[in-house]
């Protein structure tokens, strides 16, 4: 049975909520099944809005509970989001309560799928990875194991090393940092070498023409960095070979392989779109280039047949982007409409702001805004 929920009060009543949704929240909750961005300021009720959007879509008959996919970053956040969505559906009578009475032979509806971005990629690789030659028994290693493996790669390395004269633990840190950055940005060692070959002559020419010692010293530092990076690339390649030989991968590799699978095998995206009619992407401002590539290849495309216009809701806030150091790209949420365009003939992708904080009182917000204004 479908319901008509065209006012905040009607949705509040269905969900048994203690408060009515604001106009901003209700607009985001009741947006059409098409790509959209919810720019949610701190404490503005983004999780509440995501849960209510699922309730609204299911109650109005637009999706089934098992056609909902929610992704976020940490296990804790995924657990909280899953709990909020499932509780909201049960409170609205759209999912039976666990252990509750059911009609004879009545099938219990399947629950929405909520996972971390990495867990989703891991599951995708386990089910479809053989399509790109990825072995399903490849093991994921922890950060501690990554360090030990990198140390082994450094100890065994027989290539030329002259400029990387740092303490070995420092070199290992550089190796792992470059490896992760390249993976998160879908950049290969050959890509980096081509960049170095293209840019190195410009700095060499600048050094030959520079007459000021201070500026010349700065250019020499850049040239020294180019040389160190070239040596480091050899270590990265040795580390990656060792991972492959031992049947290992790390969390960055999961996303890179997921992006490759989604790019090279479009039938995988078609199956995922058929499975999930609504996709909720939490904390989207902190996704990496590789994560955005994987998701866009799965849930969007150049035409309706390849996914253009699929209902993807990205939730986040560019002003809360803090993970650039680990490969996150705030441009993902800023340019969401380019990555997940609206369907042919549909209006442009809309952005729904949530600007009212429900977490902090006025004094705290006044101080925070005062501090943030010059930034």
CSV table of C-alpha atoms in Angstrom, one decimal, residues 162-311:
chain,number,residue,atom,x,y,z
A,162,UNK,CA,71.5,7.4,-3.9
A,163,UNK,CA,69.3,10.3,-2.8
A,164,UNK,CA,67.1,8.4,-0.4
A,165,UNK,CA,69.6,8.4,2.4
A,166,UNK,CA,67.0,8.9,5.1
A,167,UNK,CA,66.5,6.7,8.1
A,168,UNK,CA,64.9,3.4,6.8
A,169,UNK,CA,61.6,3.9,8.7
A,170,UNK,CA,61.3,7.3,7.0
A,171,UNK,CA,61.9,5.8,3.6
A,172,UNK,CA,59.2,3.2,4.3
A,173,UNK,CA,56.8,6.0,5.3
A,174,UNK,CA,57.6,7.8,2.0
A,175,UNK,CA,57.0,4.6,0.0
A,176,UNK,CA,53.7,3.8,1.6
A,177,UNK,CA,52.5,7.5,1.3
A,178,UNK,CA,53.4,7.6,-2.4
A,179,UNK,CA,51.9,4.2,-3.1
A,180,UNK,CA,48.6,5.2,-1.4
A,181,UNK,CA,48.5,8.6,-3.1
A,182,UNK,CA,49.0,7.1,-6.6
A,183,UNK,CA,46.4,4.5,-5.9
A,184,UNK,CA,43.8,6.9,-4.6
A,185,UNK,CA,44.3,9.2,-7.6
A,186,UNK,CA,44.5,6.3,-10.1
A,187,UNK,CA,48.0,7.3,-11.2
A,188,UNK,CA,50.5,4.7,-12.4
A,189,UNK,CA,54.3,4.8,-12.0
A,190,UNK,CA,54.5,5.4,-15.7
A,191,UNK,CA,52.1,8.4,-15.3
A,192,UNK,CA,54.4,9.9,-12.6
A,193,UNK,CA,57.5,9.3,-14.8
A,194,UNK,CA,55.9,11.0,-17.7
A,195,UNK,CA,55.1,14.0,-15.5
A,196,UNK,CA,58.7,14.1,-14.2
A,197,UNK,CA,60.1,13.9,-17.8
A,198,UNK,CA,57.9,16.7,-18.9
A,199,UNK,CA,58.5,19.1,-16.0
A,200,UNK,CA,62.1,18.4,-15.1
A,201,UNK,CA,63.6,20.3,-18.1
A,202,UNK,CA,61.6,23.4,-17.1
A,203,UNK,CA,63.2,23.5,-13.7
A,204,UNK,CA,66.7,22.7,-15.1
A,205,UNK,CA,66.3,25.6,-17.6
A,206,UNK,CA,65.1,27.9,-14.8
A,207,UNK,CA,68.1,27.0,-12.6
A,208,UNK,CA,70.5,27.8,-15.5
A,209,UNK,CA,69.0,31.3,-15.9
A,210,UNK,CA,68.6,32.2,-12.2
A,211,UNK,CA,71.0,34.7,-10.8
A,212,UNK,CA,69.7,35.0,-7.2
A,213,UNK,CA,71.2,32.5,-4.9
A,214,UNK,CA,68.1,32.1,-2.7
A,215,UNK,CA,65.9,31.3,-5.7
A,216,UNK,CA,68.5,29.0,-7.2
A,217,UNK,CA,68.6,27.1,-3.9
A,218,UNK,CA,64.8,26.6,-4.0
A,219,UNK,CA,65.0,25.3,-7.6
A,220,UNK,CA,67.8,22.9,-6.5
A,221,UNK,CA,65.5,21.6,-3.8
A,222,UNK,CA,62.8,20.9,-6.3
A,223,UNK,CA,65.2,19.1,-8.6
A,224,UNK,CA,66.4,17.1,-5.6
A,225,UNK,CA,62.8,16.1,-4.9
A,226,UNK,CA,62.4,15.0,-8.5
A,227,UNK,CA,65.4,12.7,-8.1
A,228,UNK,CA,64.2,11.3,-4.8
A,229,UNK,CA,60.8,10.6,-6.3
A,230,UNK,CA,62.3,8.7,-9.2
A,231,UNK,CA,64.2,6.4,-6.8
A,232,UNK,CA,61.0,6.1,-4.6
A,233,UNK,CA,59.0,4.9,-7.7
A,234,UNK,CA,61.4,1.9,-8.0
A,235,UNK,CA,60.6,1.0,-4.4
A,236,UNK,CA,56.9,1.4,-4.9
A,237,UNK,CA,57.0,-1.0,-7.9
A,238,UNK,CA,59.0,-3.5,-5.8
A,239,UNK,CA,56.4,-3.2,-3.0
A,240,UNK,CA,53.6,-3.7,-5.5
A,241,UNK,CA,55.2,-6.8,-7.0
A,242,UNK,CA,55.7,-8.3,-3.6
A,243,UNK,CA,52.0,-7.7,-2.7
A,244,UNK,CA,51.0,-9.4,-6.0
A,245,UNK,CA,53.3,-12.4,-5.5
A,246,UNK,CA,51.9,-13.0,-2.0
A,247,UNK,CA,48.2,-12.5,-3.0
A,248,UNK,CA,47.8,-9.4,-0.9
A,249,UNK,CA,46.2,-6.0,-1.2
A,250,UNK,CA,45.5,-3.0,1.0
A,251,UNK,CA,42.4,-0.9,1.4
A,252,UNK,CA,43.5,1.6,-1.3
A,253,UNK,CA,43.9,-1.3,-3.8
A,254,UNK,CA,40.3,-2.4,-3.1
A,255,UNK,CA,39.0,1.0,-4.4
A,256,UNK,CA,41.4,1.1,-7.3
A,257,UNK,CA,40.4,-2.4,-8.4
A,258,UNK,CA,36.7,-1.5,-7.9
A,259,UNK,CA,37.1,1.5,-10.1
A,260,UNK,CA,38.9,-0.6,-12.8
A,261,UNK,CA,36.1,-3.2,-12.6
A,262,UNK,CA,33.4,-0.6,-13.0
A,263,UNK,CA,35.2,1.1,-15.9
A,264,UNK,CA,36.2,-2.0,-17.8
A,265,UNK,CA,33.0,-4.1,-17.3
A,266,UNK,CA,29.9,-2.0,-17.8
A,267,UNK,CA,27.7,-5.0,-17.3
A,268,UNK,CA,28.7,-4.8,-13.6
A,269,UNK,CA,27.3,-1.3,-13.3
A,270,UNK,CA,24.1,-2.3,-15.1
A,271,UNK,CA,23.6,-5.1,-12.5
A,272,UNK,CA,24.2,-2.8,-9.6
A,273,UNK,CA,21.8,-0.2,-10.9
A,274,UNK,CA,19.1,-2.8,-11.3
A,275,UNK,CA,19.7,-3.9,-7.7
A,276,UNK,CA,19.8,-0.4,-6.1
A,277,UNK,CA,17.3,2.2,-7.3
A,278,UNK,CA,18.4,4.7,-4.8
A,279,UNK,CA,22.0,5.3,-3.7
A,280,UNK,CA,23.0,7.4,-0.7
A,281,UNK,CA,26.6,8.6,-0.5
A,282,UNK,CA,27.5,9.9,2.9
A,283,UNK,CA,30.4,12.3,3.7
A,284,UNK,CA,30.9,12.7,-0.1
A,285,UNK,CA,33.3,15.6,0.4
A,286,UNK,CA,35.9,13.1,1.7
A,287,UNK,CA,35.7,10.6,-1.2
A,288,UNK,CA,38.8,10.1,-3.3
A,289,UNK,CA,39.3,10.3,-7.0
A,290,UNK,CA,39.2,6.5,-7.2
A,291,UNK,CA,36.1,6.2,-5.1
A,292,UNK,CA,34.3,8.8,-7.2
A,293,UNK,CA,35.4,7.0,-10.4
A,294,UNK,CA,34.1,3.6,-9.1
A,295,UNK,CA,30.8,5.1,-8.1
A,296,UNK,CA,30.2,7.2,-11.2
A,297,UNK,CA,31.0,4.2,-13.5
A,298,UNK,CA,28.6,2.0,-11.6
A,299,UNK,CA,25.7,4.5,-11.1
A,300,UNK,CA,26.0,7.0,-14.0
A,301,UNK,CA,27.0,7.2,-17.6
A,302,UNK,CA,26.7,9.0,-20.9
A,303,UNK,CA,23.2,7.8,-21.7
A,304,UNK,CA,20.1,6.5,-19.9
A,305,UNK,CA,21.1,3.0,-21.0
A,306,UNK,CA,24.5,3.3,-19.2
A,307,UNK,CA,23.1,4.9,-16.1
A,308,UNK,CA,22.7,8.6,-16.7
A,309,UNK,CA,20.2,10.1,-14.3
A,310,UNK,CA,20.2,7.3,-11.8
A,311,UNK,CA,19.0,8.3,-8.4
